[in-house]
Amino acid sequence: MPETNILVIDDEKEIAELVEIYLVSDGYKVFKASSAQEGFDILDKENIQLILLDIMMPGMDGLEMCRIIRETRNIPIIMLSAKSTDLDKIMGLGIGADDYVTKPFNPLELTARVKSQLRRYTKLNPNSAAQENAKNEISIRGLVINKDNHKVTVYDEEIKLTPIEFDILYLLASNPGRVFSTDEIFERVWNEKVYEANNTVMVHIRRLRGKMKEDERQNKIITTVWGVGYKIEK
């Protein structure tokens, strides 16, 4: 079984070492960086499957680094921050993070979130070339989603989605006409009990719409049902 490489970027040495201890005990290989530049250097050299990224760092902060990473990579990113306000979380999720953990955190909870994100990413990026892609393809209203190769096109233009964004879009598209509340989307996609689901889901929906250029289209693919939730019509 191939090794899973995790990059921890945090200028607090004690926290990085604590996270490393728990991740290594779960069988992961850990790379550590204390700045954005060190993190980019490791990303260029190593095959990283997940990033734990601190927001508050000297020089380039974690938010800006996350934004840059998202320009070329769709691997899971979990933000770490001493800030716990909704605005901080929305900013982190809004620029491309998949999850957000507030310091101080329970290391066991953090490793559980790591496993959850890796399961989702692995599921959406299968290595087997023997799969028949057409079997898991959805085509609806100019949107084509292939679950096997994680490819999404909107009116023949391919868009790059994070694993969370893909899961939300696939959930709506595979249930055309059905309205999903933010709570239900959160529970189905994150596989967790509801926790500040409304803001989290809204941020990801907004990012999805931006990538799909929904503001440029008269007939939007994702429909908001005010006071209820979201749906994709047939």
Coordinates of N, CA, C and O in Angstrom, one line a residue, residues 1 19 23 54 78 148 203:
M1 N 0.8 -1.2 0.0 CA 0.0 0.0 0.0 C 0.9 1.2 0.0 O 1.8 1.4 0.8
V19 N 1.5 17.2 16.4 CA 0.7 16.7 15.3 C 1.5 15.6 14.6 O 0.9 14.5 14.3
L23 N 0.2 11.7 13.9 CA 0.0 11.3 12.5 C 0.9 10.1 12.2 O 0.5 9.1 11.5
D54 N -1.3 26.3 9.1 CA -1.6 27.3 10.1 C -1.9 28.6 9.4 O -1.3 29.0 8.4
I78 N -6.5 21.4 5.4 CA -7.2 21.7 6.7 C -6.5 22.9 7.4 O -5.3 22.8 7.6
D148 N -15.8 8.8 -11.5 CA -14.6 7.9 -11.5 C -13.3 8.7 -11.6 O -12.3 8.5 -10.9
V203 N -20.6 28.9 2.1 CA -19.4 29.3 1.6 C -19.0 28.4 0.4 O -18.5 28.9 -0.7

